Amino acid sequence: MKIKPRKTYTAAFKEAAVQQSLNSPDTVIATAVKLGLNPKLLTKWRAHLTSSKHSKKP
């Protein structure tokens, strides 16, 4: 059995994907499919980047 190497994504790509999913009228699943991502991964990134810990408040 051949093992696929794990894909790695840059922080900039993750942020862009999250912004696209937030600004798009499409569902998270549809946006993830367009970007070639697993929908669960995009959901995880959205939760992480939109949490109160990561919001940039002065």
mmCIF file with all atom_site columns, N, CA, C and O in Angstrom:
data_model
loop_
_atom_site.group_PDB
_atom_site.id
_atom_site.type_symbol
_atom_site.label_atom_id
_atom_site.label_alt_id
_atom_site.label_comp_id
_atom_site.label_asym_id
_atom_site.label_entity_id
_atom_site.label_seq_id
_atom_site.pdbx_PDB_ins_code
_atom_site.Cartn_x
_atom_site.Cartn_y
_atom_site.Cartn_z
_atom_site.occupancy
_atom_site.B_iso_or_equiv
_atom_site.pdbx_formal_charge
_atom_site.auth_seq_id
_atom_site.auth_comp_id
_atom_site.auth_asym_id
_atom_site.auth_atom_id
_atom_site.pdbx_PDB_model_num
ATOM 1   N N  . MET A 1 1  ? 0.844   -1.180 0.000  1.00 0.00 ? 1  MET A N  1
ATOM 2   C CA . MET A 1 1  ? 0.000   0.000  0.000  1.00 0.00 ? 1  MET A CA 1
ATOM 3   C C  . MET A 1 1  ? 0.884   1.237  0.000  1.00 0.00 ? 1  MET A C  1
ATOM 4   O O  . MET A 1 1  ? 1.830   1.329  0.758  1.00 0.00 ? 1  MET A O  1
ATOM 5   N N  . LYS A 1 2  ? 0.561   2.170  -0.874 1.00 0.00 ? 2  LYS A N  1
ATOM 6   C CA . LYS A 1 2  ? 1.342   3.392  -1.007 1.00 0.00 ? 2  LYS A CA 1
ATOM 7   C C  . LYS A 1 2  ? 0.773   4.469  -0.085 1.00 0.00 ? 2  LYS A C  1
ATOM 8   O O  . LYS A 1 2  ? -0.436  4.700  -0.064 1.00 0.00 ? 2  LYS A O  1
ATOM 9   N N  . ILE A 1 3  ? 1.643   5.096  0.677  1.00 0.00 ? 3  ILE A N  1
ATOM 10  C CA . ILE A 1 3  ? 1.224   6.141  1.607  1.00 0.00 ? 3  ILE A CA 1
ATOM 11  C C  . ILE A 1 3  ? 1.427   7.503  0.960  1.00 0.00 ? 3  ILE A C  1
ATOM 12  O O  . ILE A 1 3  ? 2.500   7.791  0.435  1.00 0.00 ? 3  ILE A O  1
ATOM 13  N N  . LYS A 1 4  ? 0.375   8.336  1.008  1.00 0.00 ? 4  LYS A N  1
ATOM 14  C CA . LYS A 1 4  ? 0.469   9.682  0.466  1.00 0.00 ? 4  LYS A CA 1
ATOM 15  C C  . LYS A 1 4  ? 1.175   10.588 1.467  1.00 0.00 ? 4  LYS A C  1
ATOM 16  O O  . LYS A 1 4  ? 0.903   10.517 2.672  1.00 0.00 ? 4  LYS A O  1
ATOM 17  N N  . PRO A 1 5  ? 2.058   11.459 0.995  1.00 0.00 ? 5  PRO A N  1
ATOM 18  C CA . PRO A 1 5  ? 2.658   12.416 1.917  1.00 0.00 ? 5  PRO A CA 1
ATOM 19  C C  . PRO A 1 5  ? 1.618   13.448 2.359  1.00 0.00 ? 5  PRO A C  1
ATOM 20  O O  . PRO A 1 5  ? 0.716   13.797 1.599  1.00 0.00 ? 5  PRO A O  1
ATOM 21  N N  . ARG A 1 6  ? 1.743   13.908 3.572  1.00 0.00 ? 6  ARG A N  1
ATOM 22  C CA . ARG A 1 6  ? 0.805   14.880 4.119  1.00 0.00 ? 6  ARG A CA 1
ATOM 23  C C  . ARG A 1 6  ? 1.069   16.256 3.493  1.00 0.00 ? 6  ARG A C  1
ATOM 24  O O  . ARG A 1 6  ? 2.208   16.693 3.401  1.00 0.00 ? 6  ARG A O  1
ATOM 25  N N  . LYS A 1 7  ? 0.006   16.915 3.079  1.00 0.00 ? 7  LYS A N  1
ATOM 26  C CA . LYS A 1 7  ? 0.139   18.253 2.516  1.00 0.00 ? 7  LYS A CA 1
ATOM 27  C C  . LYS A 1 7  ? 0.311   19.253 3.645  1.00 0.00 ? 7  LYS A C  1
ATOM 28  O O  . LYS A 1 7  ? -0.285  19.117 4.709  1.00 0.00 ? 7  LYS A O  1
ATOM 29  N N  . THR A 1 8  ? 1.121   20.264 3.393  1.00 0.00 ? 8  THR A N  1
ATOM 30  C CA . THR A 1 8  ? 1.268   21.351 4.354  1.00 0.00 ? 8  THR A CA 1
ATOM 31  C C  . THR A 1 8  ? 0.823   22.644 3.682  1.00 0.00 ? 8  THR A C  1
ATOM 32  O O  . THR A 1 8  ? 1.014   22.831 2.482  1.00 0.00 ? 8  THR A O  1
ATOM 33  N N  . TYR A 1 9  ? 0.200   23.497 4.453  1.00 0.00 ? 9  TYR A N  1
ATOM 34  C CA . TYR A 1 9  ? -0.323  24.746 3.941  1.00 0.00 ? 9  TYR A CA 1
ATOM 35  C C  . TYR A 1 9  ? 0.279   25.900 4.725  1.00 0.00 ? 9  TYR A C  1
ATOM 36  O O  . TYR A 1 9  ? 0.459   25.818 5.936  1.00 0.00 ? 9  TYR A O  1
ATOM 37  N N  . THR A 1 10 ? 0.580   26.990 4.031  1.00 0.00 ? 10 THR A N  1
ATOM 38  C CA . THR A 1 10 ? 1.143   28.159 4.683  1.00 0.00 ? 10 THR A CA 1
ATOM 39  C C  . THR A 1 10 ? 0.060   28.898 5.461  1.00 0.00 ? 10 THR A C  1
ATOM 40  O O  . THR A 1 10 ? -1.141  28.739 5.191  1.00 0.00 ? 10 THR A O  1
ATOM 41  N N  . ALA A 1 11 ? 0.496   29.705 6.397  1.00 0.00 ? 11 ALA A N  1
ATOM 42  C CA . ALA A 1 11 ? -0.447  30.505 7.179  1.00 0.00 ? 11 ALA A CA 1
ATOM 43  C C  . ALA A 1 11 ? -1.214  31.465 6.264  1.00 0.00 ? 11 ALA A C  1
ATOM 44  O O  . ALA A 1 11 ? -2.404  31.698 6.460  1.00 0.00 ? 11 ALA A O  1
ATOM 45  N N  . ALA A 1 12 ? -0.540  31.994 5.259  1.00 0.00 ? 12 ALA A N  1
ATOM 46  C CA . ALA A 1 12 ? -1.198  32.915 4.329  1.00 0.00 ? 12 ALA A CA 1
ATOM 47  C C  . ALA A 1 12 ? -2.310  32.207 3.548  1.00 0.00 ? 12 ALA A C  1
ATOM 48  O O  . ALA A 1 12 ? -3.387  32.768 3.342  1.00 0.00 ? 12 ALA A O  1
ATOM 49  N N  . PHE A 1 13 ? -2.057  30.969 3.122  1.00 0.00 ? 13 PHE A N  1
ATOM 50  C CA . PHE A 1 13 ? -3.082  30.204 2.408  1.00 0.00 ? 13 PHE A CA 1
ATOM 51  C C  . PHE A 1 13 ? -4.267  29.920 3.314  1.00 0.00 ? 13 PHE A C  1
ATOM 52  O O  . PHE A 1 13 ? -5.421  30.043 2.902  1.00 0.00 ? 13 PHE A O  1
ATOM 53  N N  . LYS A 1 14 ? -3.986  29.558 4.562  1.00 0.00 ? 14 LYS A N  1
ATOM 54  C CA . LYS A 1 14 ? -5.062  29.259 5.512  1.00 0.00 ? 14 LYS A CA 1
ATOM 55  C C  . LYS A 1 14 ? -5.934  30.490 5.728  1.00 0.00 ? 14 LYS A C  1
ATOM 56  O O  . LYS A 1 14 ? -7.162  30.409 5.715  1.00 0.00 ? 14 LYS A O  1
ATOM 57  N N  . GLU A 1 15 ? -5.289  31.644 5.938  1.00 0.00 ? 15 GLU A N  1
ATOM 58  C CA . GLU A 1 15 ? -6.040  32.880 6.162  1.00 0.00 ? 15 GLU A CA 1
ATOM 59  C C  . GLU A 1 15 ? -6.869  33.251 4.941  1.00 0.00 ? 15 GLU A C  1
ATOM 60  O O  . GLU A 1 15 ? -8.019  33.675 5.065  1.00 0.00 ? 15 GLU A O  1
ATOM 61  N N  . ALA A 1 16 ? -6.293  33.092 3.753  1.00 0.00 ? 16 ALA A N  1
ATOM 62  C CA . ALA A 1 16 ? -7.018  33.410 2.524  1.00 0.00 ? 16 ALA A CA 1
ATOM 63  C C  . ALA A 1 16 ? -8.209  32.463 2.341  1.00 0.00 ? 16 ALA A C  1
ATOM 64  O O  . ALA A 1 16 ? -9.290  32.897 1.936  1.00 0.00 ? 16 ALA A O  1
ATOM 65  N N  . ALA A 1 17 ? -8.026  31.201 2.644  1.00 0.00 ? 17 ALA A N  1
ATOM 66  C CA . ALA A 1 17 ? -9.113  30.229 2.520  1.00 0.00 ? 17 ALA A CA 1
ATOM 67  C C  . ALA A 1 17 ? -10.232 30.557 3.500  1.00 0.00 ? 17 ALA A C  1
ATOM 68  O O  . ALA A 1 17 ? -11.417 30.487 3.147  1.00 0.00 ? 17 ALA A O  1
ATOM 69  N N  . VAL A 1 18 ? -9.879  30.913 4.714  1.00 0.00 ? 18 VAL A N  1
ATOM 70  C CA . VAL A 1 18 ? -10.890 31.267 5.711  1.00 0.00 ? 18 VAL A CA 1
ATOM 71  C C  . VAL A 1 18 ? -11.634 32.525 5.290  1.00 0.00 ? 18 VAL A C  1
ATOM 72  O O  . VAL A 1 18 ? -12.862 32.582 5.365  1.00 0.00 ? 18 VAL A O  1
ATOM 73  N N  . GLN A 1 19 ? -10.907 33.538 4.827  1.00 0.00 ? 19 GLN A N  1
ATOM 74  C CA . GLN A 1 19 ? -11.557 34.771 4.382  1.00 0.00 ? 19 GLN A CA 1
ATOM 75  C C  . GLN A 1 19 ? -12.500 34.496 3.212  1.00 0.00 ? 19 GLN A C  1
ATOM 76  O O  . GLN A 1 19 ? -13.606 35.028 3.167  1.00 0.00 ? 19 GLN A O  1
ATOM 77  N N  . GLN A 1 20 ? -12.057 33.656 2.286  1.00 0.00 ? 20 GLN A N  1
ATOM 78  C CA . GLN A 1 20 ? -12.913 33.314 1.149  1.00 0.00 ? 20 GLN A CA 1
ATOM 79  C C  . GLN A 1 20 ? -14.172 32.600 1.614  1.00 0.00 ? 20 GLN A C  1
ATOM 80  O O  . GLN A 1 20 ? -15.266 32.877 1.129  1.00 0.00 ? 20 GLN A O  1
ATOM 81  N N  . SER A 1 21 ? -14.026 31.700 2.584  1.00 0.00 ? 21 SER A N  1
ATOM 82  C CA . SER A 1 21 ? -15.204 30.973 3.060  1.00 0.00 ? 21 SER A CA 1
ATOM 83  C C  . SER A 1 21 ? -16.145 31.875 3.845  1.00 0.00 ? 21 SER A C  1
ATOM 84  O O  . SER A 1 21 ? -17.355 31.680 3.814  1.00 0.00 ? 21 SER A O  1
ATOM 85  N N  . LEU A 1 22 ? -15.609 32.863 4.539  1.00 0.00 ? 22 LEU A N  1
ATOM 86  C CA . LEU A 1 22 ? -16.449 33.789 5.293  1.00 0.00 ? 22 LEU A CA 1
ATOM 87  C C  . LEU A 1 22 ? -17.175 34.770 4.373  1.00 0.00 ? 22 LEU A C  1
ATOM 88  O O  . LEU A 1 22 ? -18.314 35.152 4.638  1.00 0.00 ? 22 LEU A O  1
ATOM 89  N N  . ASN A 1 23 ? -16.517 35.190 3.302  1.00 0.00 ? 23 ASN A N  1
ATOM 90  C CA . ASN A 1 23 ? -17.085 36.186 2.397  1.00 0.00 ? 23 ASN A CA 1
ATOM 91  C C  . ASN A 1 23 ? -17.960 35.584 1.303  1.00 0.00 ? 23 ASN A C  1
ATOM 92  O O  . ASN A 1 23 ? -18.703 36.298 0.650  1.00 0.00 ? 23 ASN A O  1
ATOM 93  N N  . SER A 1 24 ? -17.869 34.293 1.111  1.00 0.00 ? 24 SER A N  1
ATOM 94  C CA . SER A 1 24 ? -18.595 33.636 0.032  1.00 0.00 ? 24 SER A CA 1
ATOM 95  C C  . SER A 1 24 ? -20.022 33.290 0.463  1.00 0.00 ? 24 SER A C  1
ATOM 96  O O  . SER A 1 24 ? -20.255 32.892 1.603  1.00 0.00 ? 24 SER A O  1
ATOM 97  N N  . PRO A 1 25 ? -20.970 33.401 -0.454 1.00 0.00 ? 25 PRO A N  1
ATOM 98  C CA . PRO A 1 25 ? -22.333 32.967 -0.124 1.00 0.00 ? 25 PRO A CA 1
ATOM 99  C C  . PRO A 1 25 ? -22.463 31.441 -0.129 1.00 0.00 ? 25 PRO A C  1
ATOM 100 O O  . PRO A 1 25 ? -23.467 30.906 0.312  1.00 0.00 ? 25 PRO A O  1
ATOM 101 N N  . ASP A 1 26 ? -21.431 30.754 -0.629 1.00 0.00 ? 26 ASP A N  1
ATOM 102 C CA . ASP A 1 26 ? -21.437 29.290 -0.667 1.00 0.00 ? 26 ASP A CA 1
ATOM 103 C C  . ASP A 1 26 ? -21.235 28.709 0.721  1.00 0.00 ? 26 ASP A C  1
ATOM 104 O O  . ASP A 1 26 ? -20.768 29.381 1.638  1.00 0.00 ? 26 ASP A O  1
ATOM 105 N N  . THR A 1 27 ? -21.546 27.434 0.852  1.00 0.00 ? 27 THR A N  1
ATOM 106 C CA . THR A 1 27 ? -21.327 26.737 2.113  1.00 0.00 ? 27 THR A CA 1
ATOM 107 C C  . THR A 1 27 ? -19.832 26.481 2.309  1.00 0.00 ? 27 THR A C  1
ATOM 108 O O  . THR A 1 27 ? -19.041 26.592 1.363  1.00 0.00 ? 27 THR A O  1
ATOM 109 N N  . VAL A 1 28 ? -19.483 26.110 3.513  1.00 0.00 ? 28 VAL A N  1
ATOM 110 C CA . VAL A 1 28 ? -18.088 25.772 3.813  1.00 0.00 ? 28 VAL A CA 1
ATOM 111 C C  . VAL A 1 28 ? -17.665 24.572 2.963  1.00 0.00 ? 28 VAL A C  1
ATOM 112 O O  . VAL A 1 28 ? -16.553 24.538 2.433  1.00 0.00 ? 28 VAL A O  1
ATOM 113 N N  . ILE A 1 29 ? -18.564 23.629 2.815  1.00 0.00 ? 29 ILE A N  1
ATOM 114 C CA . ILE A 1 29 ? -18.250 22.432 2.031  1.00 0.00 ? 29 ILE A CA 1
ATOM 115 C C  . ILE A 1 29 ? -17.967 22.801 0.575  1.00 0.00 ? 29 ILE A C  1
ATOM 116 O O  . ILE A 1 29 ? -16.973 22.351 -0.008 1.00 0.00 ? 29 ILE A O  1
ATOM 117 N N  . ALA A 1 30 ? -18.802 23.638 -0.005 1.00 0.00 ? 30 ALA A N  1
ATOM 118 C CA . ALA A 1 30 ? -18.615 24.039 -1.399 1.00 0.00 ? 30 ALA A CA 1
ATOM 119 C C  . ALA A 1 30 ? -17.313 24.815 -1.571 1.00 0.00 ? 30 ALA A C  1
ATOM 120 O O  . ALA A 1 30 ? -16.577 24.605 -2.544 1.00 0.00 ? 30 ALA A O  1
ATOM 121 N N  . THR A 1 31 ? -17.015 25.697 -0.645 1.00 0.00 ? 31 THR A N  1
ATOM 122 C CA . THR A 1 31 ? -15.773 26.468 -0.709 1.00 0.00 ? 31 THR A CA 1
ATOM 123 C C  . THR A 1 31 ? -14.564 25.552 -0.569 1.00 0.00 ? 31 THR A C  1
ATOM 124 O O  . THR A 1 31 ? -13.579 25.699 -1.298 1.00 0.00 ? 31 THR A O  1
ATOM 125 N N  . ALA A 1 32 ? -14.632 24.611 0.340  1.00 0.00 ? 32 ALA A N  1
ATOM 126 C CA . ALA A 1 32 ? -13.525 23.673 0.542  1.00 0.00 ? 32 ALA A CA 1
ATOM 127 C C  . ALA A 1 32 ? -13.285 22.844 -0.721 1.00 0.00 ? 32 ALA A C  1
ATOM 128 O O  . ALA A 1 32 ? -12.132 22.642 -1.121 1.00 0.00 ? 32 ALA A O  1
ATOM 129 N N  . VAL A 1 33 ? -14.349 22.386 -1.345 1.00 0.00 ? 33 VAL A N  1
ATOM 130 C CA . VAL A 1 33 ? -14.210 21.585 -2.563 1.00 0.00 ? 33 VAL A CA 1
ATOM 131 C C  . VAL A 1 33 ? -13.569 22.417 -3.672 1.00 0.00 ? 33 VAL A C  1
ATOM 132 O O  . VAL A 1 33 ? -12.690 21.931 -4.389 1.00 0.00 ? 33 VAL A O  1
ATOM 133 N N  . LYS A 1 34 ? -13.969 23.686 -3.789 1.00 0.00 ? 34 LYS A N  1
ATOM 134 C CA . LYS A 1 34 ? -13.373 24.564 -4.800 1.00 0.00 ? 34 LYS A CA 1
ATOM 135 C C  . LYS A 1 34 ? -11.877 24.735 -4.577 1.00 0.00 ? 34 LYS A C  1
ATOM 136 O O  . LYS A 1 34 ? -11.110 24.851 -5.523 1.00 0.00 ? 34 LYS A O  1
ATOM 137 N N  . LEU A 1 35 ? -11.465 24.773 -3.320 1.00 0.00 ? 35 LEU A N  1
ATOM 138 C CA . LEU A 1 35 ? -10.054 24.960 -2.981 1.00 0.00 ? 35 LEU A CA 1
ATOM 139 C C  . LEU A 1 35 ? -9.281  23.638 -2.925 1.00 0.00 ? 35 LEU A C  1
ATOM 140 O O  . LEU A 1 35 ? -8.074  23.640 -2.719 1.00 0.00 ? 35 LEU A O  1
ATOM 141 N N  . GLY A 1 36 ? -9.973  22.535 -3.076 1.00 0.00 ? 36 GLY A N  1
ATOM 142 C CA . GLY A 1 36 ? -9.317  21.232 -3.023 1.00 0.00 ? 36 GLY A CA 1
ATOM 143 C C  . GLY A 1 36 ? -8.958  20.801 -1.614 1.00 0.00 ? 36 GLY A C  1
ATOM 144 O O  . GLY A 1 36 ? -7.972  20.098 -1.400 1.00 0.00 ? 36 GLY A O  1
ATOM 145 N N  . LEU A 1 37 ? -9.773  21.229 -0.637 1.00 0.00 ? 37 LEU A N  1
ATOM 146 C CA . LEU A 1 37 ? -9.524  20.920 0.766  1.00 0.00 ? 37 LEU A CA 1
ATOM 147 C C  . LEU A 1 37 ? -10.593 19.992 1.318  1.00 0.00 ? 37 LEU A C  1
ATOM 148 O O  . LEU A 1 37 ? -11.704 19.927 0.796  1.00 0.00 ? 37 LEU A O  1
ATOM 149 N N  . ASN A 1 38 ? -10.261 19.342 2.400  1.00 0.00 ? 38 ASN A N  1
ATOM 150 C CA . ASN A 1 38 ? -11.235 18.571 3.150  1.00 0.00 ? 38 ASN A CA 1
ATOM 151 C C  . ASN A 1 38 ? -12.103 19.578 3.911  1.00 0.00 ? 38 ASN A C  1
ATOM 152 O O  . ASN A 1 38 ? -11.571 20.467 4.577  1.00 0.00 ? 38 ASN A O  1
ATOM 153 N N  . PRO A 1 39 ? -13.418 19.478 3.831  1.00 0.00 ? 39 PRO A N  1
ATOM 154 C CA . PRO A 1 39 ? -14.285 20.438 4.534  1.00 0.00 ? 39 PRO A CA 1
ATOM 155 C C  . PRO A 1 39 ? -14.035 20.503 6.036  1.00 0.00 ? 39 PRO A C  1
ATOM 156 O O  . PRO A 1 39 ? -14.131 21.580 6.633  1.00 0.00 ? 39 PRO A O  1
ATOM 157 N N  . LYS A 1 40 ? -13.687 19.374 6.652  1.00 0.00 ? 40 LYS A N  1
ATOM 158 C CA . LYS A 1 40 ? -13.403 19.386 8.087  1.00 0.00 ? 40 LYS A CA 1
ATOM 159 C C  . LYS A 1 40 ? -12.171 20.219 8.400  1.00 0.00 ? 40 LYS A C  1
ATOM 160 O O  . LYS A 1 40 ? -12.104 20.889 9.428  1.00 0.00 ? 40 LYS A O  1
ATOM 161 N N  . LEU A 1 41 ? -11.187 20.197 7.501  1.00 0.00 ? 41 LEU A N  1
ATOM 162 C CA . LEU A 1 41 ? -9.970  20.978 7.697  1.00 0.00 ? 41 LEU A CA 1
ATOM 163 C C  . LEU A 1 41 ? -10.281 22.471 7.630  1.00 0.00 ? 41 LEU A C  1
ATOM 164 O O  . LEU A 1 41 ? -9.826  23.246 8.476  1.00 0.00 ? 41 LEU A O  1
ATOM 165 N N  . LEU A 1 42 ? -11.078 22.870 6.644  1.00 0.00 ? 42 LEU A N  1
ATOM 166 C CA . LEU A 1 42 ? -11.445 24.281 6.520  1.00 0.00 ? 42 LEU A CA 1
ATOM 167 C C  . LEU A 1 42 ? -12.263 24.729 7.723  1.00 0.00 ? 42 LEU A C  1
ATOM 168 O O  . LEU A 1 42 ? -12.068 25.833 8.238  1.00 0.00 ? 42 LEU A O  1
ATOM 169 N N  . THR A 1 43 ? -13.154 23.888 8.201  1.00 0.00 ? 43 THR A N  1
ATOM 170 C CA . THR A 1 43 ? -13.936 24.214 9.391  1.00 0.00 ? 43 THR A CA 1
ATOM 171 C C  . THR A 1 43 ? -13.029 24.406 10.602 1.00 0.00 ? 43 THR A C  1
ATOM 172 O O  . THR A 1 43 ? -13.229 25.330 11.396 1.00 0.00 ? 43 THR A O  1
ATOM 173 N N  . LYS A 1 44 ? -12.031 23.557 10.731 1.00 0.00 ? 44 LYS A N  1
ATOM 174 C CA . LYS A 1 44 ? -11.065 23.664 11.836 1.00 0.00 ? 44 LYS A CA 1
ATOM 175 C C  . LYS A 1 44 ? -10.290 24.978 11.750 1.00 0.00 ? 44 LYS A C  1
ATOM 176 O O  . LYS A 1 44 ? -10.112 25.674 12.749 1.00 0.00 ? 44 LYS A O  1
ATOM 177 N N  . TRP A 1 45 ? -9.832  25.326 10.544 1.00 0.00 ? 45 TRP A N  1
ATOM 178 C CA . TRP A 1 45 ? -9.113  26.588 10.369 1.00 0.00 ? 45 TRP A CA 1
ATOM 179 C C  . TRP A 1 45 ? -10.009 27.773 10.695 1.00 0.00 ? 45 TRP A C  1
ATOM 180 O O  . TRP A 1 45 ? -9.565  28.737 11.322 1.00 0.00 ? 45 TRP A O  1
ATOM 181 N N  . ARG A 1 46 ? -11.277 27.724 10.269 1.00 0.00 ? 46 ARG A N  1
ATOM 182 C CA . ARG A 1 46 ? -12.209 28.819 10.566 1.00 0.00 ? 46 ARG A CA 1
ATOM 183 C C  . ARG A 1 46 ? -12.388 28.990 12.065 1.00 0.00 ? 46 ARG A C  1
ATOM 184 O O  . ARG A 1 46 ? -12.361 30.116 12.576 1.00 0.00 ? 46 ARG A O  1
ATOM 185 N N  . ALA A 1 47 ? -12.568 27.892 12.769 1.00 0.00 ? 47 ALA A N  1
ATOM 186 C CA . ALA A 1 47 ? -12.754 27.956 14.216 1.00 0.00 ? 47 ALA A CA 1
ATOM 187 C C  . ALA A 1 47 ? -11.517 28.531 14.891 1.00 0.00 ? 47 ALA A C  1
ATOM 188 O O  . ALA A 1 47 ? -11.612 29.342 15.817 1.00 0.00 ? 47 ALA A O  1
ATOM 189 N N  . HIS A 1 48 ? -10.364 28.115 14.424 1.00 0.00 ? 48 HIS A N  1
ATOM 190 C CA . HIS A 1 48 ? -9.108  28.563 15.033 1.00 0.00 ? 48 HIS A CA 1
ATOM 191 C C  . HIS A 1 48 ? -8.852  30.052 14.765 1.00 0.00 ? 48 HIS A C  1
ATOM 192 O O  . HIS A 1 48 ? -8.498  30.801 15.674 1.00 0.00 ? 48 HIS A O  1
ATOM 193 N N  . LEU A 1 49 ? -9.044  30.477 13.519 1.00 0.00 ? 49 LEU A N  1
ATOM 194 C CA . LEU A 1 49 ? -8.719  31.854 13.157 1.00 0.00 ? 49 LEU A CA 1
ATOM 195 C C  . LEU A 1 49 ? -9.782  32.869 13.564 1.00 0.00 ? 49 LEU A C  1
ATOM 196 O O  . LEU A 1 49 ? -9.495  34.058 13.645 1.00 0.00 ? 49 LEU A O  1
ATOM 197 N N  . THR A 1 50 ? -10.999 32.413 13.826 1.00 0.00 ? 50 THR A N  1
ATOM 198 C CA . THR A 1 50 ? -12.038 33.354 14.223 1.00 0.00 ? 50 THR A CA 1
ATOM 199 C C  . THR A 1 50 ? -12.313 33.317 15.729 1.00 0.00 ? 50 THR A C  1
ATOM 200 O O  . THR A 1 50 ? -13.205 34.012 16.206 1.00 0.00 ? 50 THR A O  1
ATOM 201 N N  . SER A 1 51 ? -11.541 32.535 16.458 1.00 0.00 ? 51 SER A N  1
ATOM 202 C CA . SER A 1 51 ? -11.736 32.463 17.905 1.00 0.00 ? 51 SER A CA 1
ATOM 203 C C  . SER A 1 51 ? -11.317 33.792 18.544 1.00 0.00 ? 51 SER A C  1
ATOM 204 O O  . SER A 1 51 ? -10.563 34.569 17.970 1.00 0.00 ? 51 SER A O  1
ATOM 205 N N  . SER A 1 52 ? -11.788 34.029 19.738 1.00 0.00 ? 52 SER A N  1
ATOM 206 C CA . SER A 1 52 ? -11.502 35.288 20.428 1.00 0.00 ? 52 SER A CA 1
ATOM 207 C C  . SER A 1 52 ? -10.018 35.417 20.764 1.00 0.00 ? 52 SER A C  1
ATOM 208 O O  . SER A 1 52 ? -9.510  36.515 20.908 1.00 0.00 ? 52 SER A O  1
ATOM 209 N N  . LYS A 1 53 ? -9.314  34.318 20.885 1.00 0.00 ? 53 LYS A N  1
ATOM 210 C CA . LYS A 1 53 ? -7.884  34.368 21.185 1.00 0.00 ? 53 LYS A CA 1
ATOM 211 C C  . LYS A 1 53 ? -7.067  34.977 20.045 1.00 0.00 ? 53 LYS A C  1
ATOM 212 O O  . LYS A 1 53 ? -6.051  35.582 20.280 1.00 0.00 ? 53 LYS A O  1
ATOM 213 N N  . HIS A 1 54 ? -7.540  34.780 18.820 1.00 0.00 ? 54 HIS A N  1
ATOM 214 C CA . HIS A 1 54 ? -6.773  35.236 17.660 1.00 0.00 ? 54 HIS A CA 1
ATOM 215 C C  . HIS A 1 54 ? -7.288  36.527 17.060 1.00 0.00 ? 54 HIS A C  1
ATOM 216 O O  . HIS A 1 54 ? -6.755  36.981 16.068 1.00 0.00 ? 54 HIS A O  1
ATOM 217 N N  . SER A 1 55 ? -8.327  37.097 17.617 1.00 0.00 ? 55 SER A N  1
ATOM 218 C CA . SER A 1 55 ? -8.810  38.366 17.067 1.00 0.00 ? 55 SER A CA 1
ATOM 219 C C  . SER A 1 55 ? -7.868  39.477 17.488 1.00 0.00 ? 55 SER A C  1
ATOM 220 O O  . SER A 1 55 ? -7.352  39.506 18.594 1.00 0.00 ? 55 SER A O  1
ATOM 221 N N  . LYS A 1 56 ? -7.639  40.394 16.551 1.00 0.00 ? 56 LYS A N  1
ATOM 222 C CA . LYS A 1 56 ? -6.687  41.479 16.799 1.00 0.00 ? 56 LYS A CA 1
ATOM 223 C C  . LYS A 1 56 ? -7.430  42.704 17.294 1.00 0.00 ? 56 LYS A C  1
ATOM 224 O O  . LYS A 1 56 ? -7.912  43.514 16.513 1.00 0.00 ? 56 LYS A O  1
ATOM 225 N N  . LYS A 1 57 ? -7.536  42.828 18.608 1.00 0.00 ? 57 LYS A N  1
ATOM 226 C CA . LYS A 1 57 ? -8.208  43.989 19.203 1.00 0.00 ? 57 LYS A CA 1
ATOM 227 C C  . LYS A 1 57 ? -7.161  44.841 19.916 1.00 0.00 ? 57 LYS A C  1
ATOM 228 O O  . LYS A 1 57 ? -6.310  44.325 20.614 1.00 0.00 ? 57 LYS A O  1
ATOM 229 N N  . PRO A 1 58 ? -7.227  46.137 19.726 1.00 0.00 ? 58 PRO A N  1
ATOM 230 C CA . PRO A 1 58 ? -6.229  47.011 20.398 1.00 0.00 ? 58 PRO A CA 1
ATOM 231 C C  . PRO A 1 58 ? -6.407  47.070 21.888 1.00 0.00 ? 58 PRO A C  1
ATOM 232 O O  . PRO A 1 58 ? -7.414  46.810 22.441 1.00 0.00 ? 58 PRO A O  1
#
